[in-house]
Amino acid sequence: MKIISQNTAFGGMQGVYQHESEACNCDMTFAVYVPPKAIKEPCPVLWYLSGLTCTHANVMEKGEYRRMASELGLIIVCPDTSPRGDDVADELTNWQMGKGAGFYLDATEEPWSEHYKMYTYITEELPALVGQHFRVDMDRQGIFGHSMGGHGAMTIALKNPDRFRSCSAFAPIVEPSTADWSMPAFEKYLGQDQSNWRRYDACALVQDGAYFPEFLIDQGLADSFLENGLRPWLFEEAIKGTDIRLKLRLHERYDHSYYFISTFMDDHLRWHAERLD
């Protein structure tokens, strides 16, 4: 693991690291914030998955999580959103596909399947690496994210309820298999058989019997992607008749940006900390 940068912040350490990924078949970069409490004892870990077009840097630079993470004793891991490199397949004029748009799935179709194994990377390879190099209590894990990353967090939690104690999302894509801005990517990554898409769709997973105890979702009502991409009411409908609990908070005047995310970041960190204690 190569150290790209390390900076002291709120008594802890914000680092950026790079390693050779076997899952994605390329070098991958990720960020980790380690609170001062981790000097003395293992701390719970919270995985943050970013949205379309982002890297690890967006939330690291604009998410404003370090002060509260330091106070609560949370390790925050921020992976990249896709494989990177000159040999990695991409669509240069399409921000909803390719680099920056991995959708946290394992692609099965060429040419994407050679590198786009983000589900395996996030659930297997990166946790093993983080557990090896940082003082992490792997029995206390939570996951959250924004937009495409909210989709990733919710689907990963639903498929791994024994691993994660908490899950939340900012403006998630709750049903990507029917959303205008994700259906084309799903077809290219996973093929035309839409039954294969259900494994990476929060609403479909619930309909097929997947379970996670509770979710927190924050959504801005001034979000330009609300009607065609996000549609949190679909998840609200999907969990009816199940034991899944949902706290859905709708906010007037807030959009899809990191101004929105940073406003409610402390709420999410406190919410996770209560469940990771």
Tab-separated table of C-alpha atoms in Angstrom:
chain	number	residue	atom	x	y	z
A	1	MET	CA	0.000	0.000	0.000
A	2	LYS	CA	1.452	3.334	-1.107
A	3	ILE	CA	0.924	6.495	0.936
A	4	ILE	CA	-0.173	9.383	-1.306
A	5	SER	CA	-0.700	11.915	1.479
A	6	GLN	CA	-1.266	12.168	5.215
A	7	ASN	CA	-2.537	15.239	7.062
A	8	THR	CA	-3.412	15.801	10.706
A	9	ALA	CA	-7.008	16.941	11.223
A	10	PHE	CA	-8.955	17.289	14.497
A	11	GLY	CA	-6.294	15.243	16.272
A	12	GLY	CA	-6.588	12.365	13.825
A	13	MET	CA	-5.053	11.524	10.453
A	14	GLN	CA	-6.552	11.996	7.009
A	15	GLY	CA	-4.706	9.779	4.586
A	16	VAL	CA	-4.928	8.946	0.896
A	17	TYR	CA	-3.543	5.614	-0.258
A	18	GLN	CA	-3.050	3.604	-3.431
A	19	HIS	CA	-2.732	-0.124	-3.983
A	20	GLU	CA	-2.820	-2.670	-6.764
A	21	SER	CA	-6.306	-4.148	-6.870
A	22	GLU	CA	-6.740	-7.765	-7.877
A	23	ALA	CA	-10.511	-7.377	-8.145
A	24	CYS	CA	-10.394	-4.348	-10.459
A	25	ASN	CA	-7.149	-5.322	-12.186
A	26	CYS	CA	-5.665	-1.820	-11.804
A	27	ASP	CA	-4.327	0.592	-9.208
A	28	MET	CA	-7.041	1.911	-6.888
A	29	THR	CA	-6.975	4.967	-4.647
A	30	PHE	CA	-8.929	5.427	-1.423
A	31	ALA	CA	-9.026	7.771	1.579
A	32	VAL	CA	-9.134	6.902	5.286
A	33	TYR	CA	-9.710	9.205	8.238
A	34	VAL	CA	-8.457	7.739	11.516
A	35	PRO	CA	-9.680	9.485	14.709
A	36	PRO	CA	-7.335	10.050	17.665
A	37	LYS	CA	-9.175	7.359	19.663
A	38	ALA	CA	-7.740	4.735	17.286
A	39	ILE	CA	-4.270	5.353	18.730
A	40	LYS	CA	-5.338	3.467	21.850
A	41	GLU	CA	-8.017	1.030	20.696
A	42	PRO	CA	-9.764	-0.366	17.595
A	43	CYS	CA	-12.590	1.851	16.344
A	44	PRO	CA	-15.729	1.176	14.327
A	45	VAL	CA	-15.491	1.800	10.584
A	46	LEU	CA	-17.946	3.665	8.391
A	47	TRP	CA	-17.730	3.192	4.614
A	48	TYR	CA	-18.754	6.172	2.470
A	49	LEU	CA	-19.589	5.485	-1.190
A	50	SER	CA	-19.570	8.488	-3.527
A	51	GLY	CA	-21.803	9.273	-6.485
A	52	LEU	CA	-21.472	9.539	-10.251
A	53	THR	CA	-18.403	11.433	-11.572
A	54	CYS	CA	-16.798	11.477	-8.102
A	55	THR	CA	-13.575	10.042	-6.705
A	56	HIS	CA	-12.526	9.571	-3.071
A	57	ALA	CA	-11.651	13.267	-3.015
A	58	ASN	CA	-15.132	14.788	-3.287
A	59	VAL	CA	-16.372	13.831	0.148
A	60	MET	CA	-12.881	14.116	1.639
A	61	GLU	CA	-12.640	17.744	0.573
A	62	LYS	CA	-16.293	18.842	0.795
A	63	GLY	CA	-18.116	16.402	3.061
A	64	GLU	CA	-17.026	17.993	6.370
A	65	TYR	CA	-16.969	14.722	8.317
A	66	ARG	CA	-13.657	14.886	10.205
A	67	ARG	CA	-14.626	16.994	13.215
A	68	MET	CA	-17.571	14.773	14.124
A	69	ALA	CA	-15.733	11.549	13.238
A	70	SER	CA	-12.944	12.615	15.586
A	71	GLU	CA	-15.435	13.346	18.361
A	72	LEU	CA	-17.309	10.067	17.914
A	73	GLY	CA	-14.265	7.869	17.330
A	74	LEU	CA	-15.237	6.708	13.826
A	75	ILE	CA	-12.864	5.553	11.094
A	76	ILE	CA	-14.170	6.816	7.737
A	77	VAL	CA	-13.144	4.980	4.555
A	78	CYS	CA	-13.846	6.658	1.195
A	79	PRO	CA	-13.196	4.423	-1.837
A	80	ASP	CA	-13.125	5.530	-5.458
A	81	THR	CA	-16.240	5.031	-7.578
A	82	SER	CA	-14.702	2.927	-10.354
A	83	PRO	CA	-11.500	1.403	-11.683
A	84	ARG	CA	-9.026	3.842	-13.234
A	85	GLY	CA	-6.219	3.746	-15.782
A	86	ASP	CA	-5.440	4.081	-19.469
A	87	ASP	CA	-6.393	0.448	-20.121
A	88	VAL	CA	-9.760	0.665	-18.367
A	89	ALA	CA	-12.832	0.757	-20.616
A	90	ASP	CA	-14.690	4.060	-20.618
A	91	GLU	CA	-17.203	6.237	-22.470
A	92	LEU	CA	-15.558	9.642	-22.516
A	93	THR	CA	-18.673	11.646	-23.367
A	94	ASN	CA	-21.040	9.747	-21.041
A	95	TRP	CA	-20.822	10.658	-17.341
A	96	GLN	CA	-23.269	7.865	-16.461
A	97	MET	CA	-21.030	5.067	-17.707
A	98	GLY	CA	-17.452	3.913	-17.254
A	99	LYS	CA	-14.892	5.745	-15.130
A	100	GLY	CA	-16.580	7.474	-12.210
A	101	ALA	CA	-19.711	5.370	-12.760
A	102	GLY	CA	-18.992	1.862	-11.507
A	103	PHE	CA	-22.416	1.507	-9.783
A	104	TYR	CA	-20.832	-0.769	-7.149
A	105	LEU	CA	-21.586	-3.907	-9.154
A	106	ASP	CA	-19.558	-6.699	-10.741
A	107	ALA	CA	-19.852	-6.328	-14.521
A	108	THR	CA	-20.413	-9.493	-16.524
A	109	GLU	CA	-20.284	-8.056	-20.059
A	110	GLU	CA	-17.252	-7.200	-22.193
A	111	PRO	CA	-15.308	-4.952	-22.202
A	112	TRP	CA	-16.457	-3.887	-18.717
A	113	SER	CA	-15.981	-7.217	-16.950
A	114	GLU	CA	-12.181	-7.001	-17.139
A	115	HIS	CA	-11.998	-4.185	-14.584
A	116	TYR	CA	-15.438	-3.228	-13.273
A	117	LYS	CA	-15.695	-5.451	-10.184
A	118	MET	CA	-16.619	-2.764	-7.686
A	119	TYR	CA	-18.938	-4.946	-5.605
A	120	THR	CA	-16.163	-7.445	-4.925
A	121	TYR	CA	-13.711	-4.625	-4.360
A	122	ILE	CA	-15.889	-2.851	-1.787
A	123	THR	CA	-17.131	-5.946	0.049
A	124	GLU	CA	-14.022	-8.142	0.009
A	125	GLU	CA	-10.714	-6.720	-1.154
A	126	LEU	CA	-10.726	-3.242	0.367
A	127	PRO	CA	-12.039	-4.362	3.797
A	128	ALA	CA	-9.252	-6.947	3.981
A	129	LEU	CA	-6.674	-4.276	3.177
A	130	VAL	CA	-8.098	-1.746	5.637
A	131	GLY	CA	-8.312	-4.385	8.348
A	132	GLN	CA	-4.665	-5.222	7.811
A	133	HIS	CA	-3.295	-1.678	7.956
A	134	PHE	CA	-5.610	0.228	10.334
A	135	ARG	CA	-6.860	-0.290	13.878
A	136	VAL	CA	-10.396	-1.187	12.862
A	137	ASP	CA	-13.047	-3.086	14.792
A	138	MET	CA	-14.530	-5.118	11.941
A	139	ASP	CA	-17.377	-6.279	14.182
A	140	ARG	CA	-18.701	-2.713	14.084
A	141	GLN	CA	-19.195	-1.620	10.477
A	142	GLY	CA	-21.637	0.832	8.922
A	143	ILE	CA	-22.077	2.009	5.355
A	144	PHE	CA	-23.530	5.122	3.727
A	145	GLY	CA	-23.279	7.074	0.511
A	146	HIS	CA	-24.627	9.658	-1.889
A	147	SER	CA	-26.678	9.164	-5.066
A	148	MET	CA	-25.036	6.256	-6.931
A	149	GLY	CA	-23.155	5.657	-3.672
A	150	GLY	CA	-26.415	5.646	-1.744
A	151	HIS	CA	-27.584	2.934	-4.133
A	152	GLY	CA	-24.360	1.052	-3.465
A	153	ALA	CA	-24.623	1.398	0.307
A	154	MET	CA	-28.235	0.210	0.428
A	155	THR	CA	-27.734	-2.781	-1.860
A	156	ILE	CA	-24.549	-3.850	-0.094
A	157	ALA	CA	-26.237	-3.595	3.314
A	158	LEU	CA	-29.265	-5.567	2.105
A	159	LYS	CA	-27.010	-8.329	0.819
A	160	ASN	CA	-24.734	-8.330	3.881
A	161	PRO	CA	-26.969	-7.740	6.927
A	162	ASP	CA	-24.695	-9.784	9.186
A	163	ARG	CA	-21.700	-7.581	8.410
A	164	PHE	CA	-23.154	-4.084	8.727
A	165	ARG	CA	-24.923	-2.646	11.753
A	166	SER	CA	-26.111	0.552	10.083
A	167	CYS	CA	-26.883	2.030	6.672
A	168	SER	CA	-27.906	5.502	5.530
A	169	ALA	CA	-27.975	7.479	2.307
A	170	PHE	CA	-28.082	10.968	0.873
A	171	ALA	CA	-30.377	11.151	-2.183
A	172	PRO	CA	-29.909	7.493	-3.217
A	173	ILE	CA	-30.923	5.894	-6.516
A	174	VAL	CA	-33.299	3.389	-4.916
A	175	GLU	CA	-34.454	1.603	-8.095
A	176	PRO	CA	-31.671	1.909	-10.686
A	177	SER	CA	-33.106	-0.846	-12.881
A	178	THR	CA	-35.960	1.487	-13.895
A	179	ALA	CA	-34.292	4.914	-13.616
A	180	ASP	CA	-33.541	6.814	-16.814
A	181	TRP	CA	-29.959	7.608	-15.872
A	182	SER	CA	-28.933	4.106	-14.721
A	183	MET	CA	-30.801	1.632	-16.969
A	184	PRO	CA	-28.370	2.048	-19.915
A	185	ALA	CA	-25.389	1.425	-17.625
A	186	PHE	CA	-26.989	-1.662	-16.108
A	187	GLU	CA	-27.608	-3.107	-19.583
A	188	LYS	CA	-24.009	-2.508	-20.647
A	189	TYR	CA	-22.526	-3.856	-17.421
A	190	LEU	CA	-24.905	-6.772	-16.802
A	191	GLY	CA	-26.501	-7.628	-20.148
A	192	GLN	CA	-30.056	-7.501	-21.454
A	193	ASP	CA	-31.527	-10.030	-19.029
A	194	GLN	CA	-33.059	-7.688	-16.465
A	195	SER	CA	-33.419	-10.468	-13.903
A	196	ASN	CA	-29.659	-10.074	-13.397
A	197	TRP	CA	-30.127	-6.405	-12.553
A	198	ARG	CA	-32.202	-7.171	-9.453
A	199	ARG	CA	-29.104	-8.106	-7.437
A	200	TYR	CA	-28.040	-4.462	-7.551
A	201	ASP	CA	-31.399	-2.774	-7.020
A	202	ALA	CA	-32.557	-1.918	-3.473
A	203	CYS	CA	-36.279	-2.099	-4.241
A	204	ALA	CA	-35.926	-5.382	-6.137
A	205	LEU	CA	-33.782	-6.899	-3.380
A	206	VAL	CA	-36.479	-6.130	-0.803
A	207	GLN	CA	-39.143	-7.549	-3.107
A	208	ASP	CA	-37.037	-10.704	-3.443
A	209	GLY	CA	-36.764	-11.120	0.325
A	210	ALA	CA	-33.568	-9.265	1.304
A	211	TYR	CA	-33.617	-7.650	4.742
A	212	PHE	CA	-31.839	-4.919	6.690
A	213	PRO	CA	-33.284	-3.577	9.949
A	214	GLU	CA	-33.450	0.139	9.220
A	215	PHE	CA	-32.368	2.919	6.893
A	216	LEU	CA	-31.963	6.672	7.194
A	217	ILE	CA	-32.449	8.619	3.945
A	218	ASP	CA	-32.130	12.380	3.501
A	219	GLN	CA	-33.468	13.867	0.271
A	220	GLY	CA	-33.538	17.456	-0.978
A	221	LEU	CA	-36.773	18.505	-2.637
A	222	ALA	CA	-34.936	20.947	-4.927
A	223	ASP	CA	-32.858	18.074	-6.306
A	224	SER	CA	-33.047	18.173	-10.108
A	225	PHE	CA	-32.602	14.379	-10.255
A	226	LEU	CA	-35.436	13.591	-7.843
A	227	GLU	CA	-38.172	12.626	-10.323
A	228	ASN	CA	-36.175	10.693	-12.930
A	229	GLY	CA	-33.249	9.228	-11.018
A	230	LEU	CA	-33.773	9.012	-7.266
A	231	ARG	CA	-37.471	8.509	-6.377
A	232	PRO	CA	-37.140	7.548	-2.673
A	233	TRP	CA	-40.901	6.958	-2.467
A	234	LEU	CA	-40.354	3.750	-4.430
A	235	PHE	CA	-38.297	2.305	-1.583
A	236	GLU	CA	-40.886	3.512	0.909
A	237	GLU	CA	-43.465	1.524	-1.069
A	238	ALA	CA	-41.194	-1.530	-1.441
A	239	ILE	CA	-40.736	-2.020	2.309
A	240	LYS	CA	-44.454	-1.939	3.124
A	241	GLY	CA	-45.413	-5.213	4.745
A	242	THR	CA	-41.823	-5.955	5.811
A	243	ASP	CA	-40.016	-5.427	9.118
A	244	ILE	CA	-37.633	-2.918	7.513
A	245	ARG	CA	-37.815	0.522	9.120
A	246	LEU	CA	-37.189	3.708	7.132
A	247	LYS	CA	-36.583	7.243	8.370
A	248	LEU	CA	-37.065	9.349	5.242
A	249	ARG	CA	-36.418	13.069	5.712
A	250	LEU	CA	-37.386	15.477	2.929
A	251	HIS	CA	-35.822	18.934	2.895
A	252	GLU	CA	-37.189	22.000	1.148
A	253	ARG	CA	-34.718	24.042	-0.954
A	254	TYR	CA	-31.851	21.514	-0.774
A	255	ASP	CA	-30.354	20.173	-4.016
A	256	HIS	CA	-28.054	17.266	-4.947
A	257	SER	CA	-24.759	18.954	-4.096
A	258	TYR	CA	-22.237	18.650	-1.288
A	259	TYR	CA	-23.796	21.736	0.279
A	260	PHE	CA	-26.719	19.416	1.009
A	261	ILE	CA	-24.528	16.498	2.100
A	262	SER	CA	-22.339	18.565	4.429
A	263	THR	CA	-25.434	20.093	6.055
A	264	PHE	CA	-26.665	16.715	7.268
A	265	MET	CA	-23.345	14.871	7.591
A	266	ASP	CA	-23.210	15.265	11.381
A	267	ASP	CA	-26.709	13.789	11.703
A	268	HIS	CA	-25.663	10.715	9.750
A	269	LEU	CA	-22.449	10.217	11.708
A	270	ARG	CA	-24.307	10.438	15.021
A	271	TRP	CA	-26.959	8.033	13.715
A	272	HIS	CA	-24.305	5.485	12.755
A	273	ALA	CA	-22.337	5.958	15.973
A	274	GLU	CA	-25.404	5.062	18.056
A	275	ARG	CA	-25.752	1.776	16.181
A	276	LEU	CA	-22.020	1.005	16.155
A	277	ASP	CA	-21.526	1.570	19.873
